[in-house]
mmCIF file of C-alpha atoms in Angstrom:
data_model
loop_
_atom_site.group_PDB
_atom_site.id
_atom_site.type_symbol
_atom_site.label_atom_id
_atom_site.label_comp_id
_atom_site.label_asym_id
_atom_site.label_seq_id
_atom_site.Cartn_x
_atom_site.Cartn_y
_atom_site.Cartn_z
ATOM 1 C CA MET X 1 0.078 -0.001 -0.015
ATOM 2 C CA THR X 2 1.155 3.643 -0.479
ATOM 3 C CA GLY X 3 0.190 5.293 2.676
ATOM 4 C CA ARG X 4 -3.143 6.528 1.279
ATOM 5 C CA LYS X 5 -5.882 4.521 -0.108
ATOM 6 C CA GLY X 6 -4.481 3.061 -3.395
ATOM 7 C CA THR X 7 -2.143 0.481 -4.753
ATOM 8 C CA LEU X 8 1.469 0.236 -5.207
ATOM 9 C CA VAL X 9 2.266 -0.564 -9.145
ATOM 10 C CA GLN X 10 5.814 -2.256 -9.568
ATOM 11 C CA LEU X 11 7.147 -1.498 -13.030
ATOM 12 C CA ARG X 12 9.772 -3.626 -14.727
ATOM 13 C CA GLU X 13 11.212 -0.725 -16.733
ATOM 14 C CA GLN X 14 10.856 2.938 -17.523
ATOM 15 C CA PRO X 15 7.649 3.657 -19.415
ATOM 16 C CA GLY X 16 8.868 4.206 -23.014
ATOM 17 C CA THR X 17 8.627 7.810 -24.213
ATOM 18 C CA LEU X 18 7.129 6.996 -27.462
ATOM 19 C CA ASP X 19 4.370 5.068 -25.862
ATOM 20 C CA ASN X 20 3.715 7.746 -23.495
ATOM 21 C CA TYR X 21 3.234 10.474 -26.155
ATOM 22 C CA ALA X 22 1.127 7.994 -28.226
ATOM 23 C CA ARG X 23 -1.207 7.775 -25.042
ATOM 24 C CA ALA X 24 -0.995 11.511 -24.665
ATOM 25 C CA ALA X 25 -2.303 12.242 -28.294
ATOM 26 C CA LEU X 26 -4.948 9.438 -27.589
ATOM 27 C CA GLY X 27 -6.021 11.163 -24.352
ATOM 28 C CA ALA X 28 -6.619 14.516 -26.297
ATOM 29 C CA LEU X 29 -9.532 12.974 -28.194
ATOM 30 C CA PRO X 30 -12.780 14.089 -26.733
ATOM 31 C CA PHE X 31 -14.471 10.689 -26.077
ATOM 32 C CA THR X 32 -11.283 9.025 -24.386
ATOM 33 C CA LYS X 33 -11.734 10.903 -20.967
ATOM 34 C CA PRO X 34 -14.474 10.173 -18.404
ATOM 35 C CA SER X 35 -16.945 12.825 -18.555
ATOM 36 C CA GLY X 36 -17.142 14.746 -15.253
ATOM 37 C CA LYS X 37 -14.619 12.940 -13.577
ATOM 38 C CA ARG X 38 -13.033 14.698 -10.409
ATOM 39 C CA SER X 39 -10.680 12.245 -8.965
ATOM 40 C CA LEU X 40 -7.108 10.975 -9.555
ATOM 41 C CA PRO X 41 -5.602 7.673 -10.186
ATOM 42 C CA LYS X 42 -5.000 5.913 -6.854
ATOM 43 C CA GLU X 43 -1.858 4.055 -8.117
ATOM 44 C CA THR X 44 1.983 4.901 -6.987
ATOM 45 C CA LEU X 45 4.217 3.903 -9.746
ATOM 46 C CA ALA X 46 7.312 2.418 -8.479
ATOM 47 C CA LEU X 47 10.576 1.059 -10.233
ATOM 48 C CA GLN X 48 13.418 -0.446 -8.052
ATOM 49 C CA GLY X 49 17.007 -0.522 -8.790
ATOM 50 C CA LEU X 50 17.489 2.012 -11.545
ATOM 51 C CA ARG X 51 20.878 2.688 -12.592
ATOM 52 C CA VAL X 52 21.845 6.136 -14.187
ATOM 53 C CA ASP X 53 23.293 5.977 -17.278
ATOM 54 C CA SER X 54 26.779 7.989 -17.315
ATOM 55 C CA ALA X 55 26.368 8.950 -21.060
ATOM 56 C CA ASN X 56 22.989 10.417 -20.396
ATOM 57 C CA LEU X 57 24.193 12.065 -17.320
ATOM 58 C CA ALA X 58 27.171 13.669 -19.275
ATOM 59 C CA ALA X 59 24.801 14.842 -22.090
ATOM 60 C CA TYR X 60 22.403 16.401 -19.543
ATOM 61 C CA ALA X 61 25.198 18.253 -17.844
ATOM 62 C CA LYS X 62 26.679 19.588 -21.075
ATOM 63 C CA VAL X 63 23.170 20.714 -22.547
ATOM 64 C CA CYS X 64 22.405 22.742 -19.130
ATOM 65 C CA GLY X 65 25.967 24.102 -18.748
ATOM 66 C CA LEU X 66 26.689 22.041 -15.582
ATOM 67 C CA ARG X 67 29.711 20.239 -14.564
ATOM 68 C CA PHE X 68 29.735 16.286 -15.227
ATOM 69 C CA GLY X 69 30.782 14.376 -12.340
ATOM 70 C CA ASP X 70 29.833 11.267 -10.087
ATOM 71 C CA THR X 71 27.199 13.622 -7.982
ATOM 72 C CA LEU X 72 23.988 14.162 -9.852
ATOM 73 C CA PRO X 73 22.751 17.633 -10.262
ATOM 74 C CA ILE X 74 19.907 18.284 -8.113
ATOM 75 C CA THR X 75 17.837 18.710 -10.860
ATOM 76 C CA TYR X 76 18.614 15.541 -13.055
ATOM 77 C CA PRO X 77 16.400 13.182 -11.073
ATOM 78 C CA PHE X 78 13.478 14.977 -12.738
ATOM 79 C CA THR X 79 14.464 13.281 -15.850
ATOM 80 C CA LEU X 80 14.320 9.722 -14.117
ATOM 81 C CA VAL X 81 10.906 10.295 -12.609
ATOM 82 C CA PHE X 82 9.476 12.172 -15.548
ATOM 83 C CA PRO X 83 8.487 8.911 -17.551
ATOM 84 C CA SER X 84 6.316 7.822 -14.806
ATOM 85 C CA VAL X 85 4.837 11.083 -14.116
ATOM 86 C CA MET X 86 3.649 11.092 -18.009
ATOM 87 C CA ARG X 87 2.416 7.760 -17.519
ATOM 88 C CA LEU X 88 0.164 8.869 -14.852
ATOM 89 C CA LEU X 89 -0.921 11.859 -16.637
ATOM 90 C CA THR X 90 -1.705 9.984 -19.861
ATOM 91 C CA SER X 91 -3.629 7.294 -17.865
ATOM 92 C CA ARG X 92 -7.121 6.366 -18.932
ATOM 93 C CA ASP X 93 -8.817 7.632 -15.672
ATOM 94 C CA PHE X 94 -6.687 10.910 -15.454
ATOM 95 C CA PRO X 95 -9.108 13.554 -15.109
ATOM 96 C CA PHE X 96 -7.763 15.881 -17.948
ATOM 97 C CA PRO X 97 -5.692 15.277 -21.032
ATOM 98 C CA ALA X 98 -1.927 15.653 -20.743
ATOM 99 C CA ILE X 99 -1.578 17.709 -23.968
ATOM 100 C CA GLY X 100 -1.920 21.455 -23.077
ATOM 101 C CA SER X 101 -1.266 20.859 -19.385
ATOM 102 C CA VAL X 102 1.378 23.340 -18.198
ATOM 103 C CA HIS X 103 4.090 22.848 -15.637
ATOM 104 C CA THR X 104 3.847 25.939 -13.350
ATOM 105 C CA ASP X 105 5.729 25.190 -10.107
ATOM 106 C CA ASN X 106 8.334 22.747 -9.055
ATOM 107 C CA VAL X 107 9.898 21.925 -5.615
ATOM 108 C CA ILE X 108 12.772 19.758 -5.326
ATOM 109 C CA GLU X 109 14.070 18.495 -1.753
ATOM 110 C CA GLN X 110 17.493 16.852 -1.941
ATOM 111 C CA LEU X 111 18.210 15.409 1.463
ATOM 112 C CA ARG X 112 21.924 14.427 0.550
ATOM 113 C CA PRO X 113 24.103 14.117 -2.745
ATOM 114 C CA ILE X 114 23.362 11.293 -4.966
ATOM 115 C CA SER X 115 26.080 9.204 -6.622
ATOM 116 C CA MET X 116 25.942 8.181 -10.166
ATOM 117 C CA SER X 117 26.699 4.726 -8.853
ATOM 118 C CA GLU X 118 24.014 4.141 -6.502
ATOM 119 C CA PRO X 119 21.032 2.000 -7.535
ATOM 120 C CA LEU X 120 17.863 4.138 -7.275
ATOM 121 C CA ASP X 121 14.215 3.176 -6.102
ATOM 122 C CA LEU X 122 11.709 5.683 -7.590
ATOM 123 C CA LYS X 123 7.891 6.286 -6.575
ATOM 124 C CA VAL X 124 5.509 8.621 -8.344
ATOM 125 C CA ARG X 125 2.102 9.516 -7.397
ATOM 126 C CA ALA X 126 -0.531 12.319 -8.389
ATOM 127 C CA GLU X 127 -2.320 14.010 -5.517
ATOM 128 C CA ASN X 128 -4.243 17.252 -4.512
ATOM 129 C CA LEU X 129 -6.462 17.773 -7.416
ATOM 130 C CA ARG X 130 -7.773 21.276 -6.983
ATOM 131 C CA ALA X 131 -9.650 24.304 -8.604
ATOM 132 C CA HIS X 132 -7.554 27.257 -9.676
ATOM 133 C CA PRO X 133 -8.964 30.516 -11.156
ATOM 134 C CA LYS X 134 -7.480 29.542 -14.663
ATOM 135 C CA GLY X 135 -8.695 25.778 -14.668
ATOM 136 C CA THR X 136 -7.623 22.765 -12.621
ATOM 137 C CA GLN X 137 -4.201 22.180 -10.901
ATOM 138 C CA VAL X 138 -2.718 18.765 -9.608
ATOM 139 C CA ASN X 139 0.509 18.002 -7.904
ATOM 140 C CA PHE X 140 2.756 14.899 -8.692
ATOM 141 C CA VAL X 141 4.784 13.584 -6.018
ATOM 142 C CA SER X 142 8.121 11.819 -6.928
ATOM 143 C CA GLU X 143 10.519 10.299 -4.554
ATOM 144 C CA VAL X 144 14.002 8.762 -4.871
ATOM 145 C CA SER X 145 15.354 6.231 -2.359
ATOM 146 C CA VAL X 146 18.687 4.415 -1.926
ATOM 147 C CA GLY X 147 17.364 1.532 -0.151
ATOM 148 C CA ARG X 148 15.215 2.614 2.685
ATOM 149 C CA GLU X 149 16.738 6.041 2.787
ATOM 150 C CA LEU X 150 14.763 8.812 0.973
ATOM 151 C CA VAL X 151 17.465 11.071 -0.736
ATOM 152 C CA TRP X 152 15.370 13.200 -2.959
ATOM 153 C CA ARG X 153 11.682 14.336 -3.259
ATOM 154 C CA GLN X 154 9.830 16.717 -5.744
ATOM 155 C CA VAL X 155 6.636 18.152 -6.147
ATOM 156 C CA SER X 156 5.730 19.204 -9.479
ATOM 157 C CA THR X 157 2.566 21.243 -10.099
ATOM 158 C CA PHE X 158 0.555 21.002 -13.496
ATOM 159 C CA LEU X 159 -2.169 23.313 -14.518
ATOM 160 C CA LYS X 160 -4.855 22.337 -17.154
ATOM 161 C CA MET X 161 -6.324 25.796 -18.180
ATOM 162 C CA HIS X 162 -10.218 25.910 -19.220
ATOM 163 C CA PRO X 163 -13.020 28.344 -18.575
ATOM 164 C CA THR X 164 -13.903 28.409 -14.861
ATOM 165 C CA GLY X 165 -16.308 31.601 -14.619
ATOM 166 C CA ALA X 166 -13.857 33.054 -12.236
ATOM 167 C CA PRO X 167 -12.878 36.794 -13.000
ATOM 168 C CA LYS X 168 -9.894 37.353 -14.878
ATOM 169 C CA GLU X 169 -6.842 38.323 -12.930
ATOM 170 C CA PRO X 170 -5.342 41.680 -13.880
ATOM 171 C CA LYS X 171 -2.249 41.576 -16.018
ATOM 172 C CA PRO X 172 0.776 42.568 -14.052
ATOM 173 C CA GLU X 173 2.361 45.765 -15.052
ATOM 174 C CA HIS X 174 6.116 45.536 -15.992
ATOM 175 C CA PRO X 175 7.892 48.737 -15.353
ATOM 176 C CA SER X 176 9.688 50.236 -18.499
ATOM 177 C CA GLU X 177 12.865 50.652 -16.753
ATOM 178 C CA VAL X 178 15.907 48.996 -18.320
ATOM 179 C CA PRO X 179 16.704 45.713 -16.401
ATOM 180 C CA PRO X 180 19.852 45.989 -14.164
ATOM 181 C CA PRO X 181 22.921 44.081 -15.372
ATOM 182 C CA PRO X 182 22.732 40.336 -15.122
ATOM 183 C CA THR X 183 24.873 37.972 -13.317
ATOM 184 C CA ARG X 184 25.172 36.061 -16.560
ATOM 185 C CA THR X 185 23.590 36.008 -20.050
ATOM 186 C CA LEU X 186 22.068 32.693 -21.254
ATOM 187 C CA ARG X 187 21.748 32.125 -24.936
ATOM 188 C CA VAL X 188 19.276 29.196 -25.943
ATOM 189 C CA ASP X 189 18.095 28.069 -29.273
ATOM 190 C CA GLN X 190 16.284 25.192 -31.030
ATOM 191 C CA ARG X 191 19.622 22.979 -31.113
ATOM 192 C CA ILE X 192 20.130 23.135 -27.432
ATOM 193 C CA ILE X 193 16.430 22.520 -26.638
ATOM 194 C CA SER X 194 16.173 19.541 -29.104
ATOM 195 C CA ARG X 195 19.190 18.089 -27.375
ATOM 196 C CA TYR X 196 17.530 18.633 -24.108
ATOM 197 C CA ALA X 197 14.416 16.858 -25.288
ATOM 198 C CA ALA X 198 16.459 13.814 -26.254
ATOM 199 C CA VAL X 199 18.114 13.571 -23.044
ATOM 200 C CA SER X 200 15.262 14.269 -20.573
ATOM 201 C CA GLY X 201 12.877 12.366 -22.812
ATOM 202 C CA ASP X 202 10.481 15.270 -22.820
ATOM 203 C CA ARG X 203 9.529 15.662 -26.368
ATOM 204 C CA ASN X 204 6.324 17.741 -26.120
ATOM 205 C CA PRO X 205 5.454 19.377 -29.504
ATOM 206 C CA ILE X 206 5.665 22.810 -28.020
ATOM 207 C CA HIS X 207 9.379 22.409 -27.479
ATOM 208 C CA VAL X 208 10.333 20.649 -30.710
ATOM 209 C CA SER X 209 7.775 21.565 -33.341
ATOM 210 C CA ALA X 210 6.976 25.133 -34.572
ATOM 211 C CA LEU X 211 3.658 23.828 -35.709
ATOM 212 C CA GLY X 212 2.857 22.067 -32.499
ATOM 213 C CA ALA X 213 3.935 25.122 -30.731
ATOM 214 C CA LYS X 214 1.750 27.351 -32.703
ATOM 215 C CA ALA X 215 -1.288 25.052 -32.173
ATOM 216 C CA PHE X 216 -1.017 25.680 -28.399
ATOM 217 C CA GLY X 217 -0.811 29.432 -29.193
ATOM 218 C CA PHE X 218 2.781 30.015 -28.969
ATOM 219 C CA PRO X 219 4.582 31.995 -31.798
ATOM 220 C CA GLY X 220 7.279 29.412 -31.721
ATOM 221 C CA THR X 221 9.044 26.667 -30.013
ATOM 222 C CA ILE X 222 9.524 27.361 -26.222
ATOM 223 C CA ALA X 223 12.347 26.132 -23.895
ATOM 224 C CA HIS X 224 11.660 23.557 -21.439
ATOM 225 C CA GLY X 225 10.967 24.906 -17.777
ATOM 226 C CA MET X 226 12.989 22.295 -16.321
ATOM 227 C CA TRP X 227 15.960 23.078 -18.528
ATOM 228 C CA SER X 228 15.681 26.727 -17.351
ATOM 229 C CA ALA X 229 15.719 25.522 -13.641
ATOM 230 C CA ALA X 230 18.750 23.414 -14.442
ATOM 231 C CA ALA X 231 20.695 26.057 -16.481
ATOM 232 C CA ALA X 232 20.032 28.727 -13.739
ATOM 233 C CA LEU X 233 22.267 26.657 -11.362
ATOM 234 C CA GLN X 234 25.376 27.185 -13.347
ATOM 235 C CA LEU X 235 26.485 30.019 -11.129
ATOM 236 C CA LEU X 236 26.176 27.905 -7.933
ATOM 237 C CA GLU X 237 27.917 24.719 -8.625
ATOM 238 C CA GLY X 238 29.985 23.846 -5.598
ATOM 239 C CA ARG X 239 28.413 26.446 -3.527
ATOM 240 C CA LEU X 240 25.471 24.581 -2.553
ATOM 241 C CA PRO X 241 24.643 22.627 0.943
ATOM 242 C CA GLU X 242 24.308 18.885 0.834
ATOM 243 C CA ARG X 243 20.855 19.209 2.160
ATOM 244 C CA VAL X 244 18.740 21.780 0.002
ATOM 245 C CA THR X 245 15.619 22.808 -1.197
ATOM 246 C CA TYR X 246 15.035 24.324 -4.836
ATOM 247 C CA SER X 247 11.584 26.053 -5.378
ATOM 248 C CA VAL X 248 10.807 27.332 -8.906
ATOM 249 C CA ARG X 249 7.900 29.242 -10.228
ATOM 250 C CA PHE X 250 7.794 29.384 -14.185
ATOM 251 C CA GLY X 251 6.774 32.913 -15.626
ATOM 252 C CA LYS X 252 6.346 33.707 -19.323
ATOM 253 C CA PRO X 253 7.846 31.060 -21.680
ATOM 254 C CA ILE X 254 11.221 31.525 -23.442
ATOM 255 C CA VAL X 255 10.353 31.493 -27.203
ATOM 256 C CA LEU X 256 13.287 30.471 -29.265
ATOM 257 C CA PRO X 257 15.784 31.591 -30.120
ATOM 258 C CA ALA X 258 16.493 33.815 -26.948
ATOM 259 C CA THR X 259 18.903 35.580 -24.829
ATOM 260 C CA VAL X 260 17.940 35.782 -21.130
ATOM 261 C CA ASN X 261 19.509 37.522 -18.105
ATOM 262 C CA LEU X 262 20.394 35.265 -15.245
ATOM 263 C CA TYR X 263 20.533 36.854 -11.675
ATOM 264 C CA ALA X 264 21.944 35.053 -8.641
ATOM 265 C CA ASP X 265 21.526 36.964 -5.297
ATOM 266 C CA ARG X 266 22.778 35.667 -1.838
ATOM 267 C CA THR X 267 20.182 36.034 0.955
ATOM 268 C CA PRO X 268 20.754 35.166 4.606
ATOM 269 C CA ASP X 269 19.137 31.676 4.342
ATOM 270 C CA GLY X 270 20.163 30.841 0.708
ATOM 271 C CA TRP X 271 19.846 32.177 -2.772
ATOM 272 C CA GLU X 272 17.347 33.818 -5.031
ATOM 273 C CA LEU X 273 17.629 33.352 -8.671
ATOM 274 C CA ALA X 274 15.761 34.574 -11.555
ATOM 275 C CA LEU X 275 15.703 34.472 -15.533
ATOM 276 C CA LYS X 276 14.374 37.430 -17.109
ATOM 277 C CA ASN X 277 13.694 39.006 -20.395
ATOM 278 C CA PRO X 278 16.629 41.292 -20.981
ATOM 279 C CA LYS X 279 14.521 44.359 -22.625
ATOM 280 C CA LYS X 280 11.515 44.300 -20.583
ATOM 281 C CA GLY X 281 12.589 42.615 -17.346
ATOM 282 C CA TYR X 282 9.572 40.338 -16.988
ATOM 283 C CA PRO X 283 10.479 36.879 -15.416
ATOM 284 C CA HIS X 284 10.643 33.547 -17.066
ATOM 285 C CA LEU X 285 11.772 31.847 -13.805
ATOM 286 C CA SER X 286 11.732 32.861 -10.350
ATOM 287 C CA ALA X 287 13.615 30.592 -7.811
ATOM 288 C CA THR X 288 14.829 30.117 -4.186
ATOM 289 C CA LEU X 289 17.558 27.838 -2.699
ATOM 290 C CA ARG X 290 17.204 27.313 1.002
#
């Protein structure tokens, strides 16, 4: 059992990327989702003894601008649990389609550094389905353990936008002032994001297909939020405590190609990070490390 009403489903291997996206496409058809369903799958998906692929880890570090070493970047386990998140999100009894869902927030708790050589046990479940002024939100809780020791935990929040009848929120006013000089400038283009899509397994059309992106209202392909979250850590490698919580809120998407300003500010209890538009100053990402 999972600690709540539900069952523990042991997977023999990672869910396949192509299968997940085929299920996502099928789930977008109007007759495939239960009408009026307002509950989540009760299964917790589990996978034991997963070994990190060193070549994949090296490619991930390179495309995100991070160092490659024995210790996993704190964002890397997202790529390990993502196939199981997608399997739940594309399941027949999930209350809304995966396609069109937006990743809005992500909180990672690293309880200690994880070595590339350690066998990892994964668990993923969906919880806290709730109303949002713009639609419906849900959390995916992912845990990584070594034996009986929990070493990494993540809560990813997704939003499915649909009419709710709630009054529209006023658009935030962005000052016309020139943004301050950044700590670093990052350049990202389709080549980088296509490489990240291959490494992470997140081949959502909004990231890799101009037509797919335009079908969902974007002027062009956009960068993955979790690429942004990883790339924002470039300045802090070797300076983070062994136990740390990384809380990220995604703002306006980064339309490719783009140059973005990276800011890293020390605070009494950690760091504040931001990725901002270099001309207008609006945030693509806001984050804290504590």
